[in-house]
């Protein structure tokens, strides 16, 4: 798992990022990365994705540092998972900022429909924010000095978008493409079709031929062919064995929860898993009763401890520091 809280840009040439007026803030696992654009003419300084709410203060400080104190005038979100828009509200509280989100999420945000926005499903907090502008696939948005294409990127999240700058061939991928791993295909967990759209989004990335990808998590990278190949392999494997995808998701969401609460009792974690709606759906689909669900949840916690991802002291479980 990525574990940095710095402004590093990995191997992607800093000259290119400079041309785009862009600084990449590579964050730890709980917060997604930020792409921070300097203001240019009438275009306000902009941040793409704002991290998880518990890190909001740190996110704002990192953005301020990247902009040298210049005020942020605009928020853009690739999608509305809690680790990508959890800093929106804190930025909006400063005032004088506009917020752009994927067009298909506009209604859910207007109504603050926490079910549609997945916060209830995953039991992840996200402070309420407002959004005035829609990112419409097929249109463009000016960020820094360049015009970026907006592309639909369904799969991990059916409403997600990616942003592509054709001159430098830079792609802000959100969670549609990571360097090594594959993000959870959320629709599949609730019985909707996600693998096909995820595959189509990978094909779209291939057609765009990016030279550099800024992923939602992990360092920016240039070996796009390798990333596409490993993502495709994972999608195909999960498609053959959807239950393995559900297991993978259960582990990833449990680690996320434990990173958020830092430490919890073993039984407390099992209870949390039994009650979180996303697990209830997974358990129901696997045909398990209450006892079976408890055994299933306990098995996951135990396996993560055995694998060294989690560490247990007495009854208390936390995330192994190097796994963060
Ligand atoms: Zn996501």
mmCIF file of N, CA and C in Angstrom, residues 66-140:
data_model
loop_
_atom_site.group_PDB
_atom_site.id
_atom_site.type_symbol
_atom_site.label_atom_id
_atom_site.label_comp_id
_atom_site.label_asym_id
_atom_site.label_seq_id
_atom_site.Cartn_x
_atom_site.Cartn_y
_atom_site.Cartn_z
ATOM 1 N N UNK A 66 1.637 23.934 -1.588
ATOM 2 C CA UNK A 66 1.859 23.727 -3.031
ATOM 3 C C UNK A 66 1.571 24.994 -3.822
ATOM 4 N N UNK A 67 0.611 25.785 -3.355
ATOM 5 C CA UNK A 67 0.216 27.002 -4.080
ATOM 6 C C UNK A 67 0.931 28.244 -3.559
ATOM 7 N N UNK A 68 1.812 28.064 -2.596
ATOM 8 C CA UNK A 68 2.534 29.212 -2.045
ATOM 9 C C UNK A 68 1.599 30.244 -1.449
ATOM 10 N N UNK A 69 0.502 29.792 -0.892
ATOM 11 C CA UNK A 69 -0.417 30.714 -0.220
ATOM 12 C C UNK A 69 -1.505 31.273 -1.124
ATOM 13 N N UNK A 70 -1.396 31.044 -2.426
ATOM 14 C CA UNK A 70 -2.430 31.497 -3.364
ATOM 15 C C UNK A 70 -3.750 30.788 -3.016
ATOM 16 N N UNK A 71 -4.882 31.506 -2.986
ATOM 17 C CA UNK A 71 -6.126 30.840 -2.571
ATOM 18 C C UNK A 71 -6.637 29.820 -3.599
ATOM 19 N N UNK A 72 -7.212 28.728 -3.107
ATOM 20 C CA UNK A 72 -7.829 27.736 -3.996
ATOM 21 C C UNK A 72 -9.203 28.257 -4.378
ATOM 22 N N UNK A 73 -9.489 28.320 -5.680
ATOM 23 C CA UNK A 73 -10.784 28.845 -6.117
ATOM 24 C C UNK A 73 -11.732 27.781 -6.616
ATOM 25 N N UNK A 74 -11.206 26.544 -6.735
ATOM 26 C CA UNK A 74 -12.054 25.527 -7.352
ATOM 27 C C UNK A 74 -11.660 24.123 -6.893
ATOM 28 N N UNK A 75 -12.686 23.319 -6.620
ATOM 29 C CA UNK A 75 -12.507 21.891 -6.307
ATOM 30 C C UNK A 75 -13.048 21.098 -7.492
ATOM 31 N N UNK A 76 -12.304 20.077 -7.890
ATOM 32 C CA UNK A 76 -12.782 19.136 -8.916
ATOM 33 C C UNK A 76 -12.664 17.742 -8.317
ATOM 34 N N UNK A 77 -13.705 16.933 -8.416
ATOM 35 C CA UNK A 77 -13.647 15.551 -7.890
ATOM 36 C C UNK A 77 -13.782 14.546 -9.022
ATOM 37 N N UNK A 78 -12.853 13.564 -9.051
ATOM 38 C CA UNK A 78 -12.950 12.499 -10.058
ATOM 39 C C UNK A 78 -14.152 11.602 -9.760
ATOM 40 N N UNK A 79 -14.406 11.377 -8.483
ATOM 41 C CA UNK A 79 -15.600 10.655 -8.035
ATOM 42 C C UNK A 79 -15.764 10.953 -6.550
ATOM 43 N N UNK A 80 -16.875 10.472 -5.978
ATOM 44 C CA UNK A 80 -17.227 10.981 -4.653
ATOM 45 C C UNK A 80 -17.070 9.957 -3.537
ATOM 46 N N UNK A 81 -16.109 9.070 -3.652
ATOM 47 C CA UNK A 81 -15.798 8.209 -2.516
ATOM 48 C C UNK A 81 -15.190 9.068 -1.406
ATOM 49 N N UNK A 82 -15.355 8.584 -0.158
ATOM 50 C CA UNK A 82 -15.017 9.418 0.998
ATOM 51 C C UNK A 82 -13.543 9.823 1.046
ATOM 52 N N UNK A 83 -12.670 9.046 0.404
ATOM 53 C CA UNK A 83 -11.242 9.381 0.424
ATOM 54 C C UNK A 83 -10.863 10.345 -0.699
ATOM 55 N N UNK A 84 -11.848 10.737 -1.527
ATOM 56 C CA UNK A 84 -11.578 11.663 -2.635
ATOM 57 C C UNK A 84 -12.241 13.023 -2.443
ATOM 58 N N UNK A 85 -13.271 13.086 -1.596
ATOM 59 C CA UNK A 85 -13.963 14.372 -1.453
ATOM 60 C C UNK A 85 -14.185 14.740 0.019
ATOM 61 N N UNK A 86 -13.468 14.068 0.917
ATOM 62 C CA UNK A 86 -13.642 14.317 2.352
ATOM 63 C C UNK A 86 -13.113 15.658 2.824
ATOM 64 N N UNK A 87 -12.315 16.326 1.982
ATOM 65 C CA UNK A 87 -11.818 17.663 2.338
ATOM 66 C C UNK A 87 -12.635 18.777 1.698
ATOM 67 N N UNK A 88 -13.650 18.403 0.891
ATOM 68 C CA UNK A 88 -14.455 19.433 0.203
ATOM 69 C C UNK A 88 -15.075 20.428 1.186
ATOM 70 N N UNK A 89 -15.694 19.870 2.214
ATOM 71 C CA UNK A 89 -16.431 20.744 3.151
ATOM 72 C C UNK A 89 -15.485 21.724 3.840
ATOM 73 N N UNK A 90 -14.301 21.246 4.247
ATOM 74 C CA UNK A 90 -13.340 22.122 4.926
ATOM 75 C C UNK A 90 -12.876 23.234 3.988
ATOM 76 N N UNK A 91 -12.666 22.918 2.724
ATOM 77 C CA UNK A 91 -12.265 23.950 1.758
ATOM 78 C C UNK A 91 -13.414 24.926 1.507
ATOM 79 N N UNK A 92 -14.641 24.392 1.439
ATOM 80 C CA UNK A 92 -15.792 25.260 1.184
ATOM 81 C C UNK A 92 -16.045 26.209 2.354
ATOM 82 N N UNK A 93 -15.693 25.762 3.549
ATOM 83 C CA UNK A 93 -15.886 26.621 4.729
ATOM 84 C C UNK A 93 -15.039 27.884 4.648
ATOM 85 N N UNK A 94 -13.939 27.826 3.889
ATOM 86 C CA UNK A 94 -13.109 29.017 3.712
ATOM 87 C C UNK A 94 -13.800 30.074 2.842
ATOM 88 N N UNK A 95 -14.781 29.634 2.073
ATOM 89 C CA UNK A 95 -15.538 30.550 1.225
ATOM 90 C C UNK A 95 -14.885 30.775 -0.123
ATOM 91 N N UNK A 96 -15.683 31.352 -1.065
ATOM 92 C CA UNK A 96 -15.176 31.750 -2.368
ATOM 93 C C UNK A 96 -14.544 30.598 -3.152
ATOM 94 N N UNK A 97 -15.255 29.517 -3.262
ATOM 95 C CA UNK A 97 -14.723 28.366 -3.992
ATOM 96 C C UNK A 97 -15.864 27.683 -4.737
ATOM 97 N N UNK A 98 -15.614 27.282 -5.973
ATOM 98 C CA UNK A 98 -16.639 26.540 -6.711
ATOM 99 C C UNK A 98 -16.259 25.066 -6.760
ATOM 100 N N UNK A 99 -17.278 24.210 -6.887
ATOM 101 C CA UNK A 99 -17.038 22.768 -6.814
ATOM 102 C C UNK A 99 -17.638 22.072 -8.030
ATOM 103 N N UNK A 100 -16.788 21.280 -8.681
ATOM 104 C CA UNK A 100 -17.172 20.547 -9.898
ATOM 105 C C UNK A 100 -17.137 19.053 -9.595
ATOM 106 N N UNK A 101 -18.230 18.371 -9.879
ATOM 107 C CA UNK A 101 -18.292 16.921 -9.626
ATOM 108 C C UNK A 101 -18.860 16.222 -10.865
ATOM 109 N N UNK A 102 -18.687 14.891 -10.977
ATOM 110 C CA UNK A 102 -19.247 14.199 -12.138
ATOM 111 C C UNK A 102 -20.744 14.473 -12.283
ATOM 112 N N UNK A 103 -21.164 14.707 -13.526
ATOM 113 C CA UNK A 103 -22.548 15.106 -13.795
ATOM 114 C C UNK A 103 -23.548 14.129 -13.171
ATOM 115 N N UNK A 104 -23.251 12.828 -13.241
ATOM 116 C CA UNK A 104 -24.238 11.855 -12.766
ATOM 117 C C UNK A 104 -24.328 11.790 -11.244
ATOM 118 N N UNK A 105 -23.455 12.515 -10.537
ATOM 119 C CA UNK A 105 -23.550 12.556 -9.072
ATOM 120 C C UNK A 105 -24.241 13.825 -8.568
ATOM 121 N N UNK A 106 -24.607 14.728 -9.479
ATOM 122 C CA UNK A 106 -25.126 16.042 -9.052
ATOM 123 C C UNK A 106 -26.376 15.914 -8.171
ATOM 124 N N UNK A 107 -27.316 15.060 -8.598
ATOM 125 C CA UNK A 107 -28.579 14.946 -7.873
ATOM 126 C C UNK A 107 -28.352 14.360 -6.473
ATOM 127 N N UNK A 108 -27.518 13.334 -6.395
ATOM 128 C CA UNK A 108 -27.249 12.684 -5.101
ATOM 129 C C UNK A 108 -26.619 13.681 -4.126
ATOM 130 N N UNK A 109 -25.756 14.576 -4.623
ATOM 131 C CA UNK A 109 -25.121 15.570 -3.744
ATOM 132 C C UNK A 109 -26.140 16.635 -3.343
ATOM 133 N N UNK A 110 -26.963 17.036 -4.294
ATOM 134 C CA UNK A 110 -27.980 18.054 -3.991
ATOM 135 C C UNK A 110 -28.883 17.570 -2.855
ATOM 136 N N UNK A 111 -29.286 16.309 -2.948
ATOM 137 C CA UNK A 111 -30.178 15.737 -1.911
ATOM 138 C C UNK A 111 -29.397 15.208 -0.720
ATOM 139 N N UNK A 112 -28.085 15.167 -0.849
ATOM 140 C CA UNK A 112 -27.195 14.485 0.102
ATOM 141 C C UNK A 112 -27.737 13.089 0.421
ATOM 142 N N UNK A 113 -27.818 12.316 -0.639
ATOM 143 C CA UNK A 113 -28.323 10.950 -0.563
ATOM 144 C C UNK A 113 -27.141 10.032 -0.200
ATOM 145 N N UNK A 114 -26.974 9.797 1.103
ATOM 146 C CA UNK A 114 -25.799 9.049 1.568
ATOM 147 C C UNK A 114 -25.798 7.597 1.108
ATOM 148 N N UNK A 115 -26.964 7.094 0.763
ATOM 149 C CA UNK A 115 -27.013 5.726 0.229
ATOM 150 C C UNK A 115 -26.407 5.720 -1.174
ATOM 151 N N UNK A 116 -26.882 6.645 -2.021
ATOM 152 C CA UNK A 116 -26.354 6.711 -3.389
ATOM 153 C C UNK A 116 -24.874 7.082 -3.385
ATOM 154 N N UNK A 117 -24.465 7.865 -2.413
ATOM 155 C CA UNK A 117 -23.067 8.322 -2.360
ATOM 156 C C UNK A 117 -22.142 7.308 -1.674
ATOM 157 N N UNK A 118 -22.658 6.167 -1.306
ATOM 158 C CA UNK A 118 -21.906 5.020 -0.729
ATOM 159 C C UNK A 118 -21.413 5.200 0.704
ATOM 160 N N UNK A 119 -21.633 6.357 1.329
ATOM 161 C CA UNK A 119 -21.086 6.547 2.682
ATOM 162 C C UNK A 119 -21.804 5.646 3.689
ATOM 163 N N UNK A 120 -23.113 5.432 3.424
ATOM 164 C CA UNK A 120 -23.860 4.544 4.321
ATOM 165 C C UNK A 120 -23.446 3.085 4.078
ATOM 166 N N UNK A 121 -23.318 2.761 2.805
ATOM 167 C CA UNK A 121 -22.951 1.406 2.410
ATOM 168 C C UNK A 121 -21.629 0.971 3.042
ATOM 169 N N UNK A 122 -20.645 1.842 2.992
ATOM 170 C CA UNK A 122 -19.299 1.491 3.463
ATOM 171 C C UNK A 122 -19.082 1.897 4.911
ATOM 172 N N UNK A 123 -20.047 2.602 5.504
ATOM 173 C CA UNK A 123 -19.896 3.157 6.847
ATOM 174 C C UNK A 123 -18.628 4.012 6.941
ATOM 175 N N UNK A 124 -18.429 4.833 5.925
ATOM 176 C CA UNK A 124 -17.303 5.779 5.930
ATOM 177 C C UNK A 124 -17.867 7.203 6.008
ATOM 178 N N UNK A 125 -17.326 8.033 6.915
ATOM 179 C CA UNK A 125 -17.877 9.379 7.043
ATOM 180 C C UNK A 125 -17.432 10.309 5.911
ATOM 181 N N UNK A 126 -18.310 11.257 5.574
ATOM 182 C CA UNK A 126 -17.933 12.325 4.628
ATOM 183 C C UNK A 126 -18.810 13.537 4.928
ATOM 184 N N UNK A 127 -18.205 14.652 5.380
ATOM 185 C CA UNK A 127 -19.015 15.825 5.717
ATOM 186 C C UNK A 127 -19.732 16.383 4.486
ATOM 187 N N UNK A 128 -20.954 16.828 4.706
ATOM 188 C CA UNK A 128 -21.781 17.305 3.592
ATOM 189 C C UNK A 128 -21.157 18.535 2.922
ATOM 190 N N UNK A 129 -21.156 18.514 1.613
ATOM 191 C CA UNK A 129 -20.663 19.662 0.841
ATOM 192 C C UNK A 129 -21.661 19.974 -0.261
ATOM 193 N N UNK A 130 -21.460 21.079 -0.955
ATOM 194 C CA UNK A 130 -22.340 21.433 -2.065
ATOM 195 C C UNK A 130 -21.529 21.416 -3.364
ATOM 196 N N UNK A 131 -22.227 21.267 -4.466
ATOM 197 C CA UNK A 131 -21.564 21.287 -5.779
ATOM 198 C C UNK A 131 -22.428 22.085 -6.741
ATOM 199 N N UNK A 132 -21.789 23.012 -7.463
ATOM 200 C CA UNK A 132 -22.548 23.865 -8.379
ATOM 201 C C UNK A 132 -22.351 23.487 -9.831
ATOM 202 N N UNK A 133 -21.257 22.762 -10.134
ATOM 203 C CA UNK A 133 -20.918 22.539 -11.542
ATOM 204 C C UNK A 133 -20.724 21.059 -11.844
ATOM 205 N N UNK A 134 -21.192 20.664 -13.029
ATOM 206 C CA UNK A 134 -21.107 19.257 -13.454
ATOM 207 C C UNK A 134 -19.936 19.047 -14.412
ATOM 208 N N UNK A 135 -19.203 17.956 -14.188
ATOM 209 C CA UNK A 135 -18.172 17.516 -15.136
ATOM 210 C C UNK A 135 -18.869 16.599 -16.130
ATOM 211 N N UNK A 136 -19.026 17.060 -17.358
ATOM 212 C CA UNK A 136 -19.803 16.312 -18.349
ATOM 213 C C UNK A 136 -18.847 15.601 -19.309
ATOM 214 N N UNK A 137 -18.892 14.261 -19.342
ATOM 215 C CA UNK A 137 -18.040 13.523 -20.284
ATOM 216 C C UNK A 137 -18.248 14.033 -21.711
ATOM 217 N N UNK A 138 -17.135 14.193 -22.416
ATOM 218 C CA UNK A 138 -17.217 14.747 -23.778
ATOM 219 C C UNK A 138 -16.886 16.229 -23.812
ATOM 220 N N UNK A 139 -17.009 16.892 -22.645
ATOM 221 C CA UNK A 139 -16.653 18.309 -22.577
ATOM 222 C C UNK A 139 -15.229 18.456 -22.053
ATOM 223 N N UNK A 140 -14.764 19.696 -21.940
ATOM 224 C CA UNK A 140 -13.414 19.962 -21.436
ATOM 225 C C UNK A 140 -13.495 20.920 -20.257
#
